[in-house]
mmCIF file of C-alpha atoms in Angstrom:
data_model
loop_
_atom_site.group_PDB
_atom_site.id
_atom_site.type_symbol
_atom_site.label_atom_id
_atom_site.label_comp_id
_atom_site.label_asym_id
_atom_site.label_seq_id
_atom_site.Cartn_x
_atom_site.Cartn_y
_atom_site.Cartn_z
ATOM 1 C CA UNK A 1 15.004 9.458 7.802
ATOM 2 C CA UNK A 2 13.009 6.283 7.146
ATOM 3 C CA UNK A 3 13.223 5.395 3.480
ATOM 4 C CA UNK A 4 12.637 2.472 1.164
ATOM 5 C CA UNK A 5 14.404 2.353 -2.182
ATOM 6 C CA UNK A 6 13.531 -0.164 -4.881
ATOM 7 C CA UNK A 7 15.452 -1.148 -7.953
ATOM 8 C CA UNK A 8 15.210 -1.398 -10.817
ATOM 9 C CA UNK A 9 12.434 1.065 -11.503
ATOM 10 C CA UNK A 10 11.224 -1.097 -14.382
ATOM 11 C CA UNK A 11 12.142 -4.433 -15.882
ATOM 12 C CA UNK A 12 11.237 -6.344 -19.028
ATOM 13 C CA UNK A 13 11.817 -10.091 -19.203
ATOM 14 C CA UNK A 14 10.780 -12.983 -21.422
ATOM 15 C CA UNK A 15 8.177 -15.441 -20.263
ATOM 16 C CA UNK A 16 9.758 -18.362 -18.459
ATOM 17 C CA UNK A 17 12.780 -16.426 -17.259
ATOM 18 C CA UNK A 18 13.636 -15.669 -13.644
ATOM 19 C CA UNK A 19 14.136 -12.222 -12.192
ATOM 20 C CA UNK A 20 15.078 -10.559 -8.932
ATOM 21 C CA UNK A 21 13.789 -7.264 -7.574
ATOM 22 C CA UNK A 22 15.659 -5.335 -4.908
ATOM 23 C CA UNK A 23 14.570 -3.337 -1.874
ATOM 24 C CA UNK A 24 16.927 -1.383 0.386
ATOM 25 C CA UNK A 25 15.627 0.327 3.478
ATOM 26 C CA UNK A 26 16.713 2.649 6.226
ATOM 27 C CA UNK A 27 13.915 2.094 8.702
ATOM 28 C CA UNK A 28 14.391 1.890 12.413
ATOM 29 C CA UNK A 29 13.293 0.257 14.581
ATOM 30 C CA UNK A 30 12.392 -2.442 12.089
ATOM 31 C CA UNK A 31 9.222 -4.472 12.563
ATOM 32 C CA UNK A 32 8.527 -6.333 9.355
ATOM 33 C CA UNK A 33 8.852 -6.162 5.580
ATOM 34 C CA UNK A 34 6.211 -6.976 3.018
ATOM 35 C CA UNK A 35 6.130 -7.383 -0.699
ATOM 36 C CA UNK A 36 2.948 -6.452 -2.510
ATOM 37 C CA UNK A 37 1.900 -7.109 -6.092
ATOM 38 C CA UNK A 38 -0.278 -4.524 -7.766
ATOM 39 C CA UNK A 39 -1.951 -5.282 -11.055
ATOM 40 C CA UNK A 40 -2.873 -2.325 -13.218
ATOM 41 C CA UNK A 41 -6.055 -0.665 -11.985
ATOM 42 C CA UNK A 42 -6.267 -2.767 -8.832
ATOM 43 C CA UNK A 43 -5.248 -2.453 -5.214
ATOM 44 C CA UNK A 44 -2.005 -4.075 -3.982
ATOM 45 C CA UNK A 45 -2.123 -7.668 -2.780
ATOM 46 C CA UNK A 46 0.230 -8.994 -0.115
ATOM 47 C CA UNK A 47 2.722 -11.630 -1.344
ATOM 48 C CA UNK A 48 4.989 -12.183 1.650
ATOM 49 C CA UNK A 49 5.713 -10.806 5.082
ATOM 50 C CA UNK A 50 8.956 -11.269 6.995
ATOM 51 C CA UNK A 51 9.928 -10.320 10.515
ATOM 52 C CA UNK A 52 13.424 -9.622 11.782
ATOM 53 C CA UNK A 53 14.205 -13.269 12.474
ATOM 54 C CA UNK A 54 13.100 -14.598 9.087
ATOM 55 C CA UNK A 55 15.417 -14.504 6.098
ATOM 56 C CA UNK A 56 13.391 -16.372 3.493
ATOM 57 C CA UNK A 57 9.699 -16.645 2.743
ATOM 58 C CA UNK A 58 8.094 -18.272 -0.279
ATOM 59 C CA UNK A 59 4.703 -17.938 -1.892
ATOM 60 C CA UNK A 60 4.503 -20.197 -4.909
ATOM 61 C CA UNK A 61 6.925 -18.933 -7.524
ATOM 62 C CA UNK A 62 7.718 -15.872 -5.394
ATOM 63 C CA UNK A 63 10.575 -16.060 -2.896
ATOM 64 C CA UNK A 64 11.482 -13.121 -0.710
ATOM 65 C CA UNK A 65 14.729 -12.837 1.215
ATOM 66 C CA UNK A 66 15.669 -10.492 3.999
ATOM 67 C CA UNK A 67 19.082 -9.497 5.310
ATOM 68 C CA UNK A 68 18.371 -7.431 8.394
ATOM 69 C CA UNK A 69 22.052 -6.653 8.903
ATOM 70 C CA UNK A 70 22.484 -4.969 5.534
ATOM 71 C CA UNK A 71 18.845 -3.837 5.460
ATOM 72 C CA UNK A 72 18.203 -5.384 2.094
ATOM 73 C CA UNK A 73 15.446 -7.543 0.727
ATOM 74 C CA UNK A 74 14.897 -9.167 -2.620
ATOM 75 C CA UNK A 75 11.944 -10.737 -4.370
ATOM 76 C CA UNK A 76 12.831 -13.561 -6.729
ATOM 77 C CA UNK A 77 10.298 -14.649 -9.328
ATOM 78 C CA UNK A 78 10.853 -18.056 -10.853
ATOM 79 C CA UNK A 79 9.664 -19.176 -14.291
ATOM 80 C CA UNK A 80 7.858 -15.916 -14.953
ATOM 81 C CA UNK A 81 4.398 -15.879 -16.499
ATOM 82 C CA UNK A 82 2.546 -13.187 -18.399
ATOM 83 C CA UNK A 83 0.335 -12.714 -15.345
ATOM 84 C CA UNK A 84 3.369 -11.643 -13.335
ATOM 85 C CA UNK A 85 3.316 -8.342 -15.218
ATOM 86 C CA UNK A 86 2.561 -5.874 -12.461
ATOM 87 C CA UNK A 87 4.095 -3.394 -10.060
ATOM 88 C CA UNK A 88 5.875 -4.887 -7.050
ATOM 89 C CA UNK A 89 5.973 -2.749 -3.949
ATOM 90 C CA UNK A 90 8.223 -3.180 -0.932
ATOM 91 C CA UNK A 91 6.767 -1.930 2.341
ATOM 92 C CA UNK A 92 8.722 -1.710 5.579
ATOM 93 C CA UNK A 93 7.015 -1.360 8.920
ATOM 94 C CA UNK A 94 8.704 0.486 11.766
ATOM 95 C CA UNK A 95 7.953 -0.661 15.257
ATOM 96 C CA UNK A 96 6.587 2.497 16.722
ATOM 97 C CA UNK A 97 3.364 4.052 17.771
ATOM 98 C CA UNK A 98 1.567 5.706 14.954
ATOM 99 C CA UNK A 99 1.569 4.524 11.422
ATOM 100 C CA UNK A 100 5.000 3.475 10.455
ATOM 101 C CA UNK A 101 4.538 1.996 7.007
ATOM 102 C CA UNK A 102 7.151 3.198 4.584
ATOM 103 C CA UNK A 103 6.421 2.394 0.952
ATOM 104 C CA UNK A 104 8.884 2.001 -1.860
ATOM 105 C CA UNK A 105 7.901 3.428 -5.240
ATOM 106 C CA UNK A 106 7.727 -0.006 -6.754
ATOM 107 C CA UNK A 107 9.285 -1.921 -9.632
ATOM 108 C CA UNK A 108 7.212 -2.311 -12.763
ATOM 109 C CA UNK A 109 7.706 -5.751 -14.259
ATOM 110 C CA UNK A 110 6.662 -6.554 -17.809
ATOM 111 C CA UNK A 111 6.740 -10.172 -18.928
ATOM 112 C CA UNK A 112 6.581 -10.653 -22.670
ATOM 113 C CA UNK A 113 5.999 -13.766 -24.756
ATOM 114 C CA UNK B 1 -15.235 -13.176 3.664
ATOM 115 C CA UNK B 2 -15.890 -10.090 1.584
ATOM 116 C CA UNK B 3 -12.917 -7.921 0.753
ATOM 117 C CA UNK B 4 -12.463 -4.196 1.130
ATOM 118 C CA UNK B 5 -14.966 -2.268 -0.924
ATOM 119 C CA UNK B 6 -14.673 1.286 -2.118
ATOM 120 C CA UNK B 7 -17.285 3.500 -3.679
ATOM 121 C CA UNK B 8 -17.505 4.998 -6.141
ATOM 122 C CA UNK B 9 -14.965 3.288 -8.391
ATOM 123 C CA UNK B 10 -14.674 6.217 -10.758
ATOM 124 C CA UNK B 11 -15.372 9.893 -10.271
ATOM 125 C CA UNK B 12 -14.996 12.960 -12.443
ATOM 126 C CA UNK B 13 -15.092 16.377 -10.821
ATOM 127 C CA UNK B 14 -14.110 19.912 -11.724
ATOM 128 C CA UNK B 15 -11.710 22.207 -9.933
ATOM 129 C CA UNK B 16 -13.130 23.788 -6.818
ATOM 130 C CA UNK B 17 -15.657 21.059 -6.146
ATOM 131 C CA UNK B 18 -15.484 18.700 -3.209
ATOM 132 C CA UNK B 19 -15.693 14.929 -3.137
ATOM 133 C CA UNK B 20 -16.403 12.191 -0.588
ATOM 134 C CA UNK B 21 -15.034 8.681 -0.995
ATOM 135 C CA UNK B 22 -16.223 5.698 0.988
ATOM 136 C CA UNK B 23 -14.477 2.571 2.230
ATOM 137 C CA UNK B 24 -15.942 -0.520 3.871
ATOM 138 C CA UNK B 25 -13.257 -2.641 5.536
ATOM 139 C CA UNK B 26 -13.158 -6.399 5.866
ATOM 140 C CA UNK B 27 -15.516 -7.525 8.595
ATOM 141 C CA UNK B 28 -13.714 -7.502 11.945
ATOM 142 C CA UNK B 29 -10.944 -5.184 10.816
ATOM 143 C CA UNK B 30 -10.574 -2.142 13.003
ATOM 144 C CA UNK B 31 -7.891 -0.175 11.217
ATOM 145 C CA UNK B 32 -8.459 1.747 7.995
ATOM 146 C CA UNK B 33 -5.807 3.683 6.142
ATOM 147 C CA UNK B 34 -6.066 5.852 3.056
ATOM 148 C CA UNK B 35 -3.457 6.325 0.346
ATOM 149 C CA UNK B 36 -3.083 8.433 -2.750
ATOM 150 C CA UNK B 37 -1.365 6.845 -5.716
ATOM 151 C CA UNK B 38 -0.137 8.791 -8.725
ATOM 152 C CA UNK B 39 2.179 7.675 -11.535
ATOM 153 C CA UNK B 40 5.783 8.108 -10.526
ATOM 154 C CA UNK B 41 4.998 8.909 -6.891
ATOM 155 C CA UNK B 42 3.914 5.537 -5.662
ATOM 156 C CA UNK B 43 1.645 5.161 -2.682
ATOM 157 C CA UNK B 44 1.517 8.156 -0.388
ATOM 158 C CA UNK B 45 -0.019 7.847 3.032
ATOM 159 C CA UNK B 46 -2.973 10.120 3.776
ATOM 160 C CA UNK B 47 -4.295 9.044 7.161
ATOM 161 C CA UNK B 48 -4.991 6.106 9.433
ATOM 162 C CA UNK B 49 -8.064 5.486 11.567
ATOM 163 C CA UNK B 50 -8.511 3.062 14.395
ATOM 164 C CA UNK B 51 -11.538 2.871 16.663
ATOM 165 C CA UNK B 52 -13.058 5.992 15.139
ATOM 166 C CA UNK B 53 -9.964 8.073 15.906
ATOM 167 C CA UNK B 54 -7.438 9.435 13.477
ATOM 168 C CA UNK B 55 -4.166 7.970 14.689
ATOM 169 C CA UNK B 56 -1.810 9.371 12.121
ATOM 170 C CA UNK B 57 -1.803 11.758 9.219
ATOM 171 C CA UNK B 58 0.447 12.097 6.218
ATOM 172 C CA UNK B 59 1.849 15.239 4.711
ATOM 173 C CA UNK B 60 -1.228 16.459 2.861
ATOM 174 C CA UNK B 61 -3.004 19.835 3.086
ATOM 175 C CA UNK B 62 -6.024 20.362 5.287
ATOM 176 C CA UNK B 63 -8.280 20.030 2.253
ATOM 177 C CA UNK B 64 -7.953 16.305 2.800
ATOM 178 C CA UNK B 65 -9.936 14.991 5.745
ATOM 179 C CA UNK B 66 -11.534 11.783 6.848
ATOM 180 C CA UNK B 67 -13.457 10.005 9.509
ATOM 181 C CA UNK B 68 -14.293 6.533 10.712
ATOM 182 C CA UNK B 69 -17.644 5.332 11.971
ATOM 183 C CA UNK B 70 -18.455 2.926 14.773
ATOM 184 C CA UNK B 71 -18.810 0.061 12.277
ATOM 185 C CA UNK B 72 -15.247 0.812 11.066
ATOM 186 C CA UNK B 73 -16.441 2.136 7.733
ATOM 187 C CA UNK B 74 -14.486 5.185 6.694
ATOM 188 C CA UNK B 75 -14.904 8.187 4.461
ATOM 189 C CA UNK B 76 -12.428 10.670 3.141
ATOM 190 C CA UNK B 77 -13.261 14.100 1.860
ATOM 191 C CA UNK B 78 -11.330 16.406 -0.422
ATOM 192 C CA UNK B 79 -12.506 19.988 -0.628
ATOM 193 C CA UNK B 80 -11.659 22.647 -3.196
ATOM 194 C CA UNK B 81 -10.358 20.107 -5.674
ATOM 195 C CA UNK B 82 -7.234 20.883 -7.672
ATOM 196 C CA UNK B 83 -6.005 19.311 -10.901
ATOM 197 C CA UNK B 84 -3.182 17.686 -8.960
ATOM 198 C CA UNK B 85 -5.677 15.751 -6.865
ATOM 199 C CA UNK B 86 -6.353 13.473 -9.816
ATOM 200 C CA UNK B 87 -5.200 10.073 -8.592
ATOM 201 C CA UNK B 88 -6.164 6.596 -7.509
ATOM 202 C CA UNK B 89 -7.280 6.689 -3.885
ATOM 203 C CA UNK B 90 -6.799 3.417 -2.093
ATOM 204 C CA UNK B 91 -8.240 2.290 1.185
ATOM 205 C CA UNK B 92 -6.663 -0.527 3.189
ATOM 206 C CA UNK B 93 -7.973 -2.339 6.233
ATOM 207 C CA UNK B 94 -6.219 -4.471 8.827
ATOM 208 C CA UNK B 95 -7.142 -6.112 12.083
ATOM 209 C CA UNK B 96 -4.445 -4.356 14.051
ATOM 210 C CA UNK B 97 -2.799 -1.018 13.506
ATOM 211 C CA UNK B 98 0.041 -1.160 10.974
ATOM 212 C CA UNK B 99 3.409 -1.665 12.590
ATOM 213 C CA UNK B 100 2.084 -2.553 15.994
ATOM 214 C CA UNK B 101 1.141 -6.188 15.599
ATOM 215 C CA UNK B 102 2.923 -9.492 15.625
ATOM 216 C CA UNK B 103 3.030 -12.016 12.830
ATOM 217 C CA UNK B 104 0.921 -10.343 10.246
ATOM 218 C CA UNK B 105 -2.284 -9.333 12.001
ATOM 219 C CA UNK B 106 -1.477 -5.847 10.807
ATOM 220 C CA UNK B 107 -1.304 -6.954 7.180
ATOM 221 C CA UNK B 108 -3.251 -4.469 5.125
ATOM 222 C CA UNK B 109 -5.800 -5.581 2.579
ATOM 223 C CA UNK B 110 -6.429 -3.050 -0.120
ATOM 224 C CA UNK B 111 -9.620 -2.161 -1.880
ATOM 225 C CA UNK B 112 -9.814 -1.679 -5.658
ATOM 226 C CA UNK B 113 -9.516 2.081 -5.284
ATOM 227 C CA UNK B 114 -11.449 5.089 -6.476
ATOM 228 C CA UNK B 115 -10.125 6.732 -9.620
ATOM 229 C CA UNK B 116 -10.641 10.482 -9.243
ATOM 230 C CA UNK B 117 -10.233 12.738 -12.242
ATOM 231 C CA UNK B 118 -10.299 16.498 -11.720
ATOM 232 C CA UNK B 119 -10.945 18.574 -14.834
#
């Protein structure tokens, strides 16, 4: 069964600190993996997208890694800011006909001053 | 380029009523997908439309339906509303169908959502 598991479910960190969010998936055949950021009351916004052959992708202070062998991805946030407080959603796309987007339940990050 | 727009943004209905939500995709995008988001459940896929045809459907009852028009605009309808239908309904558009494109042309862009409250 295609699944995406994210951990931790929630996280509280101090402003300026770094953090890492995890995403494990059992999706086959794998097409790509995305990380989305969703601010409260808004729709998700794409942060990064990685295909099978890519193992690192950065977007400003956000760096995503992908290990296709172990089927794990992480999102590292450097020097966190208050505006990073949001839900981060991992989405894995299966390469098949028909919609094959499998969503994780997200990690809620709270950055405090 | 204008983003995905959804109307209305907020809606309050009572049990048993029906509701229609609208989504206008980014210009040029052909694929529209709908999701339901509730606290603790995350995003749950409702259906996907491409070229006016429903290509895939999630595990929701038949009370949930949708359609896509020739200009790619989409509507979803929920009949006989239940309390459990209270949620944020998100629409996402992409140029290509999710999962079938190379190098990100199937990246979905989400609208702000419609917050539906069923009393």
